[in-house]
Amino acid sequence: MSAAVTLRVVRVTSETRDAVSLELVAEPERRLSCRPGQFLTLRIPSERTGSVARSYSLSSAPHEGRLEVTVKRTSGGYASNWLCDNAVPGMKIDSLPPAGIFTPDSLDEDLLLLAAGSGITPMLSILKSVLALGSGRCTLIYANRDENSVIFADELKSLTAEHPNRLVVLHWLESVQGLPSMPTLTTLLAPWLERQLFVCGPAPFMDAVVTAADRLGMDRVHVEKFISLSGDPFAETEVEDTDDAAILEVELDGTTDEFSWPRNTVLLDVLLARGMEAPYSCREGACSACVCRVVDGEVKMLRNEVLEREDLADGYVLACQAVPVTDAVRVTYE
C-alpha cells in the first residue's frame, strides 16, 4: 500500500528569478496535518525514468491552513527545473504526506535559525508558527549570493515590522561580505549559545555552521538534509508471509496492533502492507521521516545516514531500514 496523495496546484508565485512557490490542495479536498519545518516528497514526471521523487520543505505554517512548497532551480537539477518551468495552476502532482523531524519541540522556546539560499523555506514555516502560536523569540541569520537572491524578502520585512521584539533578521550577502568564514560564523553564533539551533542550506554551509556550533559548545543543533533519491518511494508494498518471522507490537496514532514480522522485510514495508499510515519519505535511510522507537526487543538497521549515536542509544531507529533480531519487538511512534 502506498500513502501517496494527489495534490492540485492552485497558485504559482515567483519569489526570485530562480525560485517559485507552489500552493497545493489535496484531492479530494482534505486537510493534511503537518508540523512547522516539515516537507513534502513529490513525484515529478520524467520521460527517461517515468518519474523521479524529490523532497521540498513547506514554506507555509500549519496554522495558515494551506500547503505551500518553495522550489529553487539548481544547476543540473532535473526536478527543480521541471517544476520551475512547468508548474501551473490546475496541474496535479502526486505527493507523500508531510514528513520530517526538522521541527521545534516547543513554540515557546527562543530559537536561532541559520539559512542559506532555499534553506530559508523550513525556517519561514518555523518562525511564522512561533510568532503566531507561541511566545518564543527567533533570530534568523540568512545568507545569499546577493540582494536579488533573497527569497521571501518582503515577507520577512513585514514579519519583522509586526514583531519587532520577537524577530530579528540578519542578512549576509556574499556579494558584499564574501563567504562566511569559520571565525565569522563563530562570532555570529556566540550571542545565542543558550538557544536551539536550526540550520538548512547547501552542505558546505551546514557543515561549517555545525563545526562552529560544536566549538562553542552548542549541543542542541538540528540539521536538515535532503538527498536525491535513487529509488521509488511511491512504489506499492508487498510482503510475503513466511514462517521465519518475529512478533511485532506497534503503537501508532493512539492504537496498538500486533503483526507477524518476516525477518527479511523492513518494518516500514510490513506496516504499509497492513494498511497502517506509518510516516515515511525516502525509504533509503537518509531522511529520518520514518523514525520510531524500539521499546522492547532488538532490531538492526541495514543503512543509517541520519541518526546519531545518542538517538540510537535512546532506541530510535529508521523503520525503512529496520529488520528484527529478537523473536519479539515492540515499537512506538508516540
mmCIF file of C-alpha atoms in Angstrom:
data_model
loop_
_atom_site.group_PDB
_atom_site.id
_atom_site.type_symbol
_atom_site.label_atom_id
_atom_site.label_comp_id
_atom_site.label_asym_id
_atom_site.label_seq_id
_atom_site.Cartn_x
_atom_site.Cartn_y
_atom_site.Cartn_z
ATOM 1 C CA MET A 1 0.000 0.000 0.000
ATOM 2 C CA SER A 2 1.263 3.476 -0.854
ATOM 3 C CA ALA A 3 0.475 6.542 1.267
ATOM 4 C CA ALA A 4 0.567 8.845 -1.778
ATOM 5 C CA VAL A 5 -1.992 11.598 -2.187
ATOM 6 C CA THR A 6 -2.870 13.676 -5.243
ATOM 7 C CA LEU A 7 -2.282 17.411 -4.923
ATOM 8 C CA ARG A 8 -3.511 20.169 -7.221
ATOM 9 C CA VAL A 9 -1.534 23.362 -7.813
ATOM 10 C CA VAL A 10 -3.787 26.362 -7.104
ATOM 11 C CA ARG A 11 -1.221 29.170 -7.228
ATOM 12 C CA VAL A 12 2.300 29.695 -8.567
ATOM 13 C CA THR A 13 4.248 32.641 -7.138
ATOM 14 C CA SER A 14 7.572 33.856 -8.492
ATOM 15 C CA GLU A 15 9.783 34.587 -5.459
ATOM 16 C CA THR A 16 13.066 35.421 -7.234
ATOM 17 C CA ARG A 17 14.426 34.936 -10.732
ATOM 18 C CA ASP A 18 15.156 31.280 -9.918
ATOM 19 C CA ALA A 19 12.636 30.300 -7.210
ATOM 20 C CA VAL A 20 8.869 29.730 -7.209
ATOM 21 C CA SER A 21 6.327 28.842 -4.543
ATOM 22 C CA LEU A 22 3.569 26.341 -5.293
ATOM 23 C CA GLU A 23 0.358 26.435 -3.259
ATOM 24 C CA LEU A 24 -1.237 22.986 -3.223
ATOM 25 C CA VAL A 25 -4.506 21.399 -2.125
ATOM 26 C CA ALA A 26 -5.237 17.713 -1.688
ATOM 27 C CA GLU A 27 -7.786 15.949 -3.882
ATOM 28 C CA PRO A 28 -10.375 15.064 -2.855
ATOM 29 C CA GLU A 29 -10.429 18.126 -0.612
ATOM 30 C CA ARG A 30 -8.989 17.187 2.778
ATOM 31 C CA ARG A 31 -6.523 18.741 5.165
ATOM 32 C CA LEU A 32 -3.139 17.119 5.534
ATOM 33 C CA SER A 33 -1.761 17.605 9.031
ATOM 34 C CA CYS A 34 1.791 18.869 9.303
ATOM 35 C CA ARG A 35 4.251 20.415 11.741
ATOM 36 C CA PRO A 36 6.414 23.519 11.245
ATOM 37 C CA GLY A 37 9.535 22.701 9.231
ATOM 38 C CA GLN A 38 8.284 19.507 7.594
ATOM 39 C CA PHE A 39 8.485 18.669 3.880
ATOM 40 C CA LEU A 40 6.616 17.011 1.028
ATOM 41 C CA THR A 41 8.053 14.377 -1.290
ATOM 42 C CA LEU A 42 6.727 14.996 -4.810
ATOM 43 C CA ARG A 43 6.659 12.693 -7.825
ATOM 44 C CA ILE A 44 7.980 14.599 -10.852
ATOM 45 C CA PRO A 45 7.281 13.235 -14.366
ATOM 46 C CA SER A 46 10.338 12.132 -16.343
ATOM 47 C CA GLU A 47 10.464 10.960 -19.962
ATOM 48 C CA ARG A 48 13.596 8.956 -19.179
ATOM 49 C CA THR A 49 12.566 7.121 -15.999
ATOM 50 C CA GLY A 50 8.815 7.671 -15.793
ATOM 51 C CA SER A 51 9.189 9.781 -12.668
ATOM 52 C CA VAL A 52 11.652 10.960 -10.039
ATOM 53 C CA ALA A 53 10.959 11.720 -6.386
ATOM 54 C CA ARG A 54 12.243 14.863 -4.691
ATOM 55 C CA SER A 55 11.596 16.417 -1.276
ATOM 56 C CA TYR A 56 10.750 20.106 -0.803
ATOM 57 C CA SER A 57 10.207 21.886 2.509
ATOM 58 C CA LEU A 58 6.916 23.553 3.296
ATOM 59 C CA SER A 59 7.210 27.323 3.483
ATOM 60 C CA SER A 60 3.652 27.567 4.803
ATOM 61 C CA ALA A 61 2.889 27.215 8.504
ATOM 62 C CA PRO A 62 0.281 24.714 9.752
ATOM 63 C CA HIS A 63 -1.989 27.385 11.225
ATOM 64 C CA GLU A 64 -2.319 29.049 7.806
ATOM 65 C CA GLY A 65 -4.500 26.149 6.611
ATOM 66 C CA ARG A 66 -2.659 25.690 3.323
ATOM 67 C CA LEU A 67 0.247 23.765 1.840
ATOM 68 C CA GLU A 68 2.997 25.642 0.026
ATOM 69 C CA VAL A 69 6.423 24.465 -1.074
ATOM 70 C CA THR A 70 9.151 26.673 -2.466
ATOM 71 C CA VAL A 71 11.433 25.351 -5.196
ATOM 72 C CA LYS A 72 14.733 26.903 -6.272
ATOM 73 C CA ARG A 73 16.451 25.937 -9.512
ATOM 74 C CA THR A 74 19.676 24.021 -9.038
ATOM 75 C CA SER A 75 22.302 23.600 -11.720
ATOM 76 C CA GLY A 76 21.677 20.247 -13.378
ATOM 77 C CA GLY A 77 18.731 19.570 -11.081
ATOM 78 C CA TYR A 78 16.065 17.898 -13.226
ATOM 79 C CA ALA A 79 13.160 18.096 -10.770
ATOM 80 C CA SER A 80 13.649 21.696 -9.600
ATOM 81 C CA ASN A 81 13.996 22.957 -13.168
ATOM 82 C CA TRP A 82 10.974 20.946 -14.326
ATOM 83 C CA LEU A 83 8.785 22.429 -11.581
ATOM 84 C CA CYS A 84 10.010 25.983 -12.183
ATOM 85 C CA ASP A 85 9.342 25.626 -15.928
ATOM 86 C CA ASN A 86 6.117 23.598 -15.942
ATOM 87 C CA ALA A 87 4.116 24.124 -12.753
ATOM 88 C CA VAL A 88 0.845 25.951 -13.481
ATOM 89 C CA PRO A 89 -2.462 26.284 -11.615
ATOM 90 C CA GLY A 90 -4.629 23.232 -12.153
ATOM 91 C CA MET A 91 -1.707 20.828 -12.564
ATOM 92 C CA LYS A 92 -1.915 17.673 -10.441
ATOM 93 C CA ILE A 93 1.046 16.040 -8.787
ATOM 94 C CA ASP A 94 1.444 13.032 -6.504
ATOM 95 C CA SER A 95 2.933 13.545 -3.056
ATOM 96 C CA LEU A 96 3.660 11.673 0.132
ATOM 97 C CA PRO A 97 2.113 13.195 3.285
ATOM 98 C CA PRO A 98 4.081 15.864 5.189
ATOM 99 C CA ALA A 99 7.045 14.305 6.989
ATOM 100 C CA GLY A 100 10.293 15.103 8.763
ATOM 101 C CA ILE A 101 11.608 15.853 12.239
ATOM 102 C CA PHE A 102 13.201 19.244 11.493
ATOM 103 C CA THR A 103 10.665 20.868 13.771
ATOM 104 C CA PRO A 104 10.855 22.547 17.212
ATOM 105 C CA ASP A 105 9.572 20.716 20.267
ATOM 106 C CA SER A 106 8.026 23.917 21.598
ATOM 107 C CA LEU A 107 6.883 27.187 20.027
ATOM 108 C CA ASP A 108 7.513 28.944 23.341
ATOM 109 C CA GLU A 109 11.287 28.496 23.227
ATOM 110 C CA ASP A 110 13.734 31.022 21.794
ATOM 111 C CA LEU A 111 15.332 29.766 18.549
ATOM 112 C CA LEU A 112 18.359 30.581 16.407
ATOM 113 C CA LEU A 113 17.750 29.865 12.707
ATOM 114 C CA LEU A 114 20.549 29.801 10.125
ATOM 115 C CA ALA A 115 19.641 29.505 6.451
ATOM 116 C CA ALA A 116 21.370 29.853 3.110
ATOM 117 C CA GLY A 117 19.557 30.149 -0.213
ATOM 118 C CA SER A 118 16.455 27.958 -0.385
ATOM 119 C CA GLY A 119 17.258 26.733 3.130
ATOM 120 C CA ILE A 120 15.012 29.595 4.227
ATOM 121 C CA THR A 121 11.930 27.531 3.322
ATOM 122 C CA PRO A 122 11.501 25.461 6.519
ATOM 123 C CA MET A 123 12.759 28.394 8.597
ATOM 124 C CA LEU A 124 9.878 30.563 7.381
ATOM 125 C CA SER A 125 7.414 27.854 8.405
ATOM 126 C CA ILE A 126 9.017 27.579 11.842
ATOM 127 C CA LEU A 127 9.287 31.280 12.611
ATOM 128 C CA LYS A 128 5.731 32.037 11.425
ATOM 129 C CA SER A 129 4.477 29.297 13.739
ATOM 130 C CA VAL A 130 6.453 30.603 16.707
ATOM 131 C CA LEU A 131 5.279 34.189 16.152
ATOM 132 C CA ALA A 132 1.607 33.271 15.627
ATOM 133 C CA LEU A 133 1.075 30.471 18.124
ATOM 134 C CA GLY A 134 3.917 30.612 20.653
ATOM 135 C CA SER A 135 5.776 33.051 22.864
ATOM 136 C CA GLY A 136 9.315 32.310 21.704
ATOM 137 C CA ARG A 137 11.706 34.714 20.025
ATOM 138 C CA CYS A 138 13.512 33.965 16.773
ATOM 139 C CA THR A 139 16.811 35.223 15.388
ATOM 140 C CA LEU A 140 17.279 34.401 11.697
ATOM 141 C CA ILE A 141 20.683 34.664 10.039
ATOM 142 C CA TYR A 142 20.100 34.355 6.288
ATOM 143 C CA ALA A 143 22.928 34.040 3.743
ATOM 144 C CA ASN A 144 22.502 34.653 -0.003
ATOM 145 C CA ARG A 145 24.562 35.380 -3.086
ATOM 146 C CA ASP A 146 23.200 38.923 -3.493
ATOM 147 C CA GLU A 147 20.186 41.077 -2.682
ATOM 148 C CA ASN A 148 18.178 39.767 -5.640
ATOM 149 C CA SER A 149 18.591 36.198 -4.402
ATOM 150 C CA VAL A 150 16.803 36.762 -1.085
ATOM 151 C CA ILE A 151 13.683 34.582 -1.101
ATOM 152 C CA PHE A 152 10.747 35.960 0.947
ATOM 153 C CA ALA A 153 12.484 39.331 1.364
ATOM 154 C CA ASP A 154 9.216 41.278 1.612
ATOM 155 C CA GLU A 155 7.533 38.756 3.900
ATOM 156 C CA LEU A 156 10.496 38.732 6.269
ATOM 157 C CA LYS A 157 10.476 42.529 6.341
ATOM 158 C CA SER A 158 6.753 42.549 7.169
ATOM 159 C CA LEU A 159 7.119 39.935 9.904
ATOM 160 C CA THR A 160 9.981 41.896 11.463
ATOM 161 C CA ALA A 161 7.857 45.057 11.475
ATOM 162 C CA GLU A 162 4.928 43.201 13.047
ATOM 163 C CA HIS A 163 7.058 41.536 15.740
ATOM 164 C CA PRO A 164 9.984 43.901 16.423
ATOM 165 C CA ASN A 165 10.595 42.475 19.898
ATOM 166 C CA ARG A 166 10.425 38.806 18.900
ATOM 167 C CA LEU A 167 12.023 38.526 15.445
ATOM 168 C CA VAL A 168 15.497 39.635 14.388
ATOM 169 C CA VAL A 169 16.609 39.032 10.783
ATOM 170 C CA LEU A 170 20.296 39.406 9.894
ATOM 171 C CA HIS A 171 21.142 39.199 6.190
ATOM 172 C CA TRP A 172 24.530 38.039 4.923
ATOM 173 C CA LEU A 173 25.225 38.830 1.267
ATOM 174 C CA GLU A 174 28.173 37.128 -0.425
ATOM 175 C CA SER A 175 28.388 39.969 -2.976
ATOM 176 C CA VAL A 176 29.021 42.429 -0.129
ATOM 177 C CA GLN A 177 30.595 40.441 2.717
ATOM 178 C CA GLY A 178 32.093 37.427 0.950
ATOM 179 C CA LEU A 179 31.532 33.854 2.034
ATOM 180 C CA PRO A 180 31.012 33.495 5.805
ATOM 181 C CA SER A 181 34.233 32.101 7.270
ATOM 182 C CA MET A 182 34.567 29.902 10.323
ATOM 183 C CA PRO A 183 35.633 32.822 12.575
ATOM 184 C CA THR A 184 32.715 34.863 11.238
ATOM 185 C CA LEU A 185 30.214 32.085 11.911
ATOM 186 C CA THR A 186 31.597 31.625 15.398
ATOM 187 C CA THR A 187 31.122 35.340 16.056
ATOM 188 C CA LEU A 188 27.575 35.261 14.657
ATOM 189 C CA LEU A 189 26.573 32.303 16.841
ATOM 190 C CA ALA A 190 28.241 33.458 20.053
ATOM 191 C CA PRO A 191 25.425 35.722 21.382
ATOM 192 C CA TRP A 192 22.863 32.907 21.126
ATOM 193 C CA LEU A 193 24.548 29.960 22.826
ATOM 194 C CA GLU A 194 21.554 29.120 25.005
ATOM 195 C CA ARG A 195 19.193 28.715 22.056
ATOM 196 C CA GLN A 196 18.256 25.687 19.998
ATOM 197 C CA LEU A 197 19.914 26.000 16.606
ATOM 198 C CA PHE A 198 18.285 25.015 13.317
ATOM 199 C CA VAL A 199 20.345 25.106 10.111
ATOM 200 C CA CYS A 200 19.394 24.446 6.487
ATOM 201 C CA GLY A 201 21.201 25.203 3.231
ATOM 202 C CA PRO A 202 23.974 23.845 0.988
ATOM 203 C CA ALA A 203 26.057 21.095 2.594
ATOM 204 C CA PRO A 204 29.288 23.157 2.970
ATOM 205 C CA PHE A 205 27.334 25.906 4.743
ATOM 206 C CA MET A 206 25.646 23.466 7.116
ATOM 207 C CA ASP A 207 28.929 21.686 7.854
ATOM 208 C CA ALA A 208 30.606 24.986 8.698
ATOM 209 C CA VAL A 209 27.752 26.044 10.988
ATOM 210 C CA VAL A 210 27.766 22.697 12.797
ATOM 211 C CA THR A 211 31.535 22.916 13.294
ATOM 212 C CA ALA A 212 31.252 26.462 14.668
ATOM 213 C CA ALA A 213 28.409 25.441 16.980
ATOM 214 C CA ASP A 214 30.417 22.479 18.230
ATOM 215 C CA ARG A 215 33.418 24.699 19.004
ATOM 216 C CA LEU A 216 31.117 26.946 21.027
ATOM 217 C CA GLY A 217 29.663 24.021 22.956
ATOM 218 C CA MET A 218 26.157 24.294 21.484
ATOM 219 C CA ASP A 219 24.590 20.865 21.901
ATOM 220 C CA ARG A 220 21.050 21.382 20.592
ATOM 221 C CA VAL A 221 21.717 21.599 16.862
ATOM 222 C CA HIS A 222 19.203 20.431 14.240
ATOM 223 C CA VAL A 223 20.365 19.970 10.641
ATOM 224 C CA GLU A 224 18.024 19.474 7.671
ATOM 225 C CA LYS A 225 19.446 17.244 4.942
ATOM 226 C CA PHE A 226 17.953 16.230 1.600
ATOM 227 C CA ILE A 227 19.385 13.774 -0.896
ATOM 228 C CA SER A 228 18.480 12.853 -4.461
ATOM 229 C CA LEU A 229 16.525 9.627 -4.127
ATOM 230 C CA SER A 230 17.685 6.672 -6.196
ATOM 231 C CA GLY A 231 14.607 4.503 -5.639
ATOM 232 C CA ASP A 232 10.849 4.996 -5.890
ATOM 233 C CA PRO A 233 9.269 5.820 -2.517
ATOM 234 C CA PHE A 234 5.839 5.748 -4.185
ATOM 235 C CA ALA A 235 6.075 2.054 -5.105
ATOM 236 C CA GLU A 236 3.382 -0.273 -3.806
ATOM 237 C CA THR A 237 4.470 -2.555 -0.966
ATOM 238 C CA GLU A 238 4.031 -6.316 -0.994
ATOM 239 C CA VAL A 239 5.052 -8.576 1.889
ATOM 240 C CA GLU A 240 5.222 -12.341 1.611
ATOM 241 C CA ASP A 241 4.208 -14.400 4.643
ATOM 242 C CA THR A 242 6.922 -16.688 5.972
ATOM 243 C CA ASP A 243 7.476 -18.962 8.939
ATOM 244 C CA ASP A 244 10.740 -17.152 9.681
ATOM 245 C CA ALA A 245 9.147 -14.178 11.414
ATOM 246 C CA ALA A 246 9.154 -12.217 14.645
ATOM 247 C CA ILE A 247 6.143 -10.920 16.541
ATOM 248 C CA LEU A 248 5.702 -7.160 16.178
ATOM 249 C CA GLU A 249 3.685 -4.959 18.522
ATOM 250 C CA VAL A 250 3.382 -1.401 17.262
ATOM 251 C CA GLU A 251 1.787 1.721 18.732
ATOM 252 C CA LEU A 252 0.744 4.249 16.100
ATOM 253 C CA ASP A 253 -1.860 7.036 16.143
ATOM 254 C CA GLY A 254 -3.096 6.022 19.575
ATOM 255 C CA THR A 255 -3.763 2.374 18.755
ATOM 256 C CA THR A 256 -1.715 -0.777 19.356
ATOM 257 C CA ASP A 257 -1.601 -3.660 16.868
ATOM 258 C CA GLU A 258 0.241 -6.964 16.669
ATOM 259 C CA PHE A 259 1.578 -8.490 13.438
ATOM 260 C CA SER A 260 3.888 -11.165 12.147
ATOM 261 C CA TRP A 261 7.160 -9.543 11.009
ATOM 262 C CA PRO A 262 9.119 -11.520 8.369
ATOM 263 C CA ARG A 263 12.809 -11.331 9.189
ATOM 264 C CA ASN A 264 13.765 -10.440 5.608
ATOM 265 C CA THR A 265 11.377 -7.462 5.439
ATOM 266 C CA VAL A 266 11.935 -3.958 6.795
ATOM 267 C CA LEU A 267 9.494 -2.621 9.379
ATOM 268 C CA LEU A 268 8.037 0.114 7.171
ATOM 269 C CA ASP A 269 7.045 -2.337 4.438
ATOM 270 C CA VAL A 270 5.256 -4.539 6.978
ATOM 271 C CA LEU A 271 3.258 -1.595 8.324
ATOM 272 C CA LEU A 272 2.322 -0.240 4.887
ATOM 273 C CA ALA A 273 1.288 -3.693 3.683
ATOM 274 C CA ARG A 274 -1.031 -3.912 6.704
ATOM 275 C CA GLY A 275 -2.686 -0.640 5.720
ATOM 276 C CA MET A 276 -1.153 1.448 8.509
ATOM 277 C CA GLU A 277 -0.365 5.111 7.828
ATOM 278 C CA ALA A 278 3.213 5.000 9.071
ATOM 279 C CA PRO A 279 5.200 8.144 8.204
ATOM 280 C CA TYR A 280 7.977 7.913 5.630
ATOM 281 C CA SER A 281 9.586 9.705 2.726
ATOM 282 C CA CYS A 282 12.793 8.466 1.120
ATOM 283 C CA ARG A 283 12.737 4.750 2.083
ATOM 284 C CA GLU A 284 16.542 4.870 1.774
ATOM 285 C CA GLY A 285 17.634 5.566 5.357
ATOM 286 C CA ALA A 286 18.576 9.141 4.603
ATOM 287 C CA CYS A 287 15.789 11.465 5.764
ATOM 288 C CA SER A 288 14.539 10.413 9.254
ATOM 289 C CA ALA A 289 10.862 10.854 8.321
ATOM 290 C CA CYS A 290 10.129 7.240 9.333
ATOM 291 C CA VAL A 291 11.858 7.351 12.716
ATOM 292 C CA CYS A 292 10.267 5.363 15.549
ATOM 293 C CA ARG A 293 11.462 3.946 18.867
ATOM 294 C CA VAL A 294 12.069 0.353 19.896
ATOM 295 C CA VAL A 295 10.851 -0.054 23.482
ATOM 296 C CA ASP A 296 11.333 -3.811 23.753
ATOM 297 C CA GLY A 297 13.366 -6.321 21.754
ATOM 298 C CA GLU A 298 16.130 -5.643 19.256
ATOM 299 C CA VAL A 299 16.417 -4.722 15.584
ATOM 300 C CA LYS A 300 19.269 -3.979 13.219
ATOM 301 C CA MET A 301 19.349 -1.303 10.542
ATOM 302 C CA LEU A 302 20.517 -2.057 7.021
ATOM 303 C CA ARG A 303 21.513 1.573 6.470
ATOM 304 C CA ASN A 304 21.601 4.746 8.550
ATOM 305 C CA GLU A 305 22.613 8.164 7.206
ATOM 306 C CA VAL A 306 20.937 10.416 9.769
ATOM 307 C CA LEU A 307 20.543 9.047 13.295
ATOM 308 C CA GLU A 308 23.326 9.933 15.713
ATOM 309 C CA ARG A 309 24.828 7.762 18.430
ATOM 310 C CA GLU A 310 22.622 9.423 21.055
ATOM 311 C CA ASP A 311 19.488 8.665 19.023
ATOM 312 C CA LEU A 312 20.423 5.011 18.712
ATOM 313 C CA ALA A 313 21.130 4.799 22.462
ATOM 314 C CA ASP A 314 17.613 6.104 23.119
ATOM 315 C CA GLY A 315 16.139 3.321 20.972
ATOM 316 C CA TYR A 316 15.339 5.355 17.866
ATOM 317 C CA VAL A 317 15.520 3.522 14.540
ATOM 318 C CA LEU A 318 14.569 4.093 10.912
ATOM 319 C CA ALA A 319 11.538 1.971 10.058
ATOM 320 C CA CYS A 320 12.539 1.806 6.393
ATOM 321 C CA GLN A 321 15.825 0.074 7.338
ATOM 322 C CA ALA A 322 14.947 -1.968 10.452
ATOM 323 C CA VAL A 323 14.689 -5.775 10.471
ATOM 324 C CA PRO A 324 14.069 -7.870 13.603
ATOM 325 C CA VAL A 325 16.810 -9.574 15.590
ATOM 326 C CA THR A 326 14.819 -10.905 18.559
ATOM 327 C CA ASP A 327 11.686 -13.029 18.332
ATOM 328 C CA ALA A 328 9.503 -10.236 19.647
ATOM 329 C CA VAL A 329 9.810 -6.480 19.123
ATOM 330 C CA ARG A 330 7.715 -3.641 20.481
ATOM 331 C CA VAL A 331 7.803 -0.291 18.652
ATOM 332 C CA THR A 332 6.134 3.043 19.277
ATOM 333 C CA TYR A 333 5.593 6.138 17.121
ATOM 334 C CA GLU A 334 4.159 8.114 20.044
#
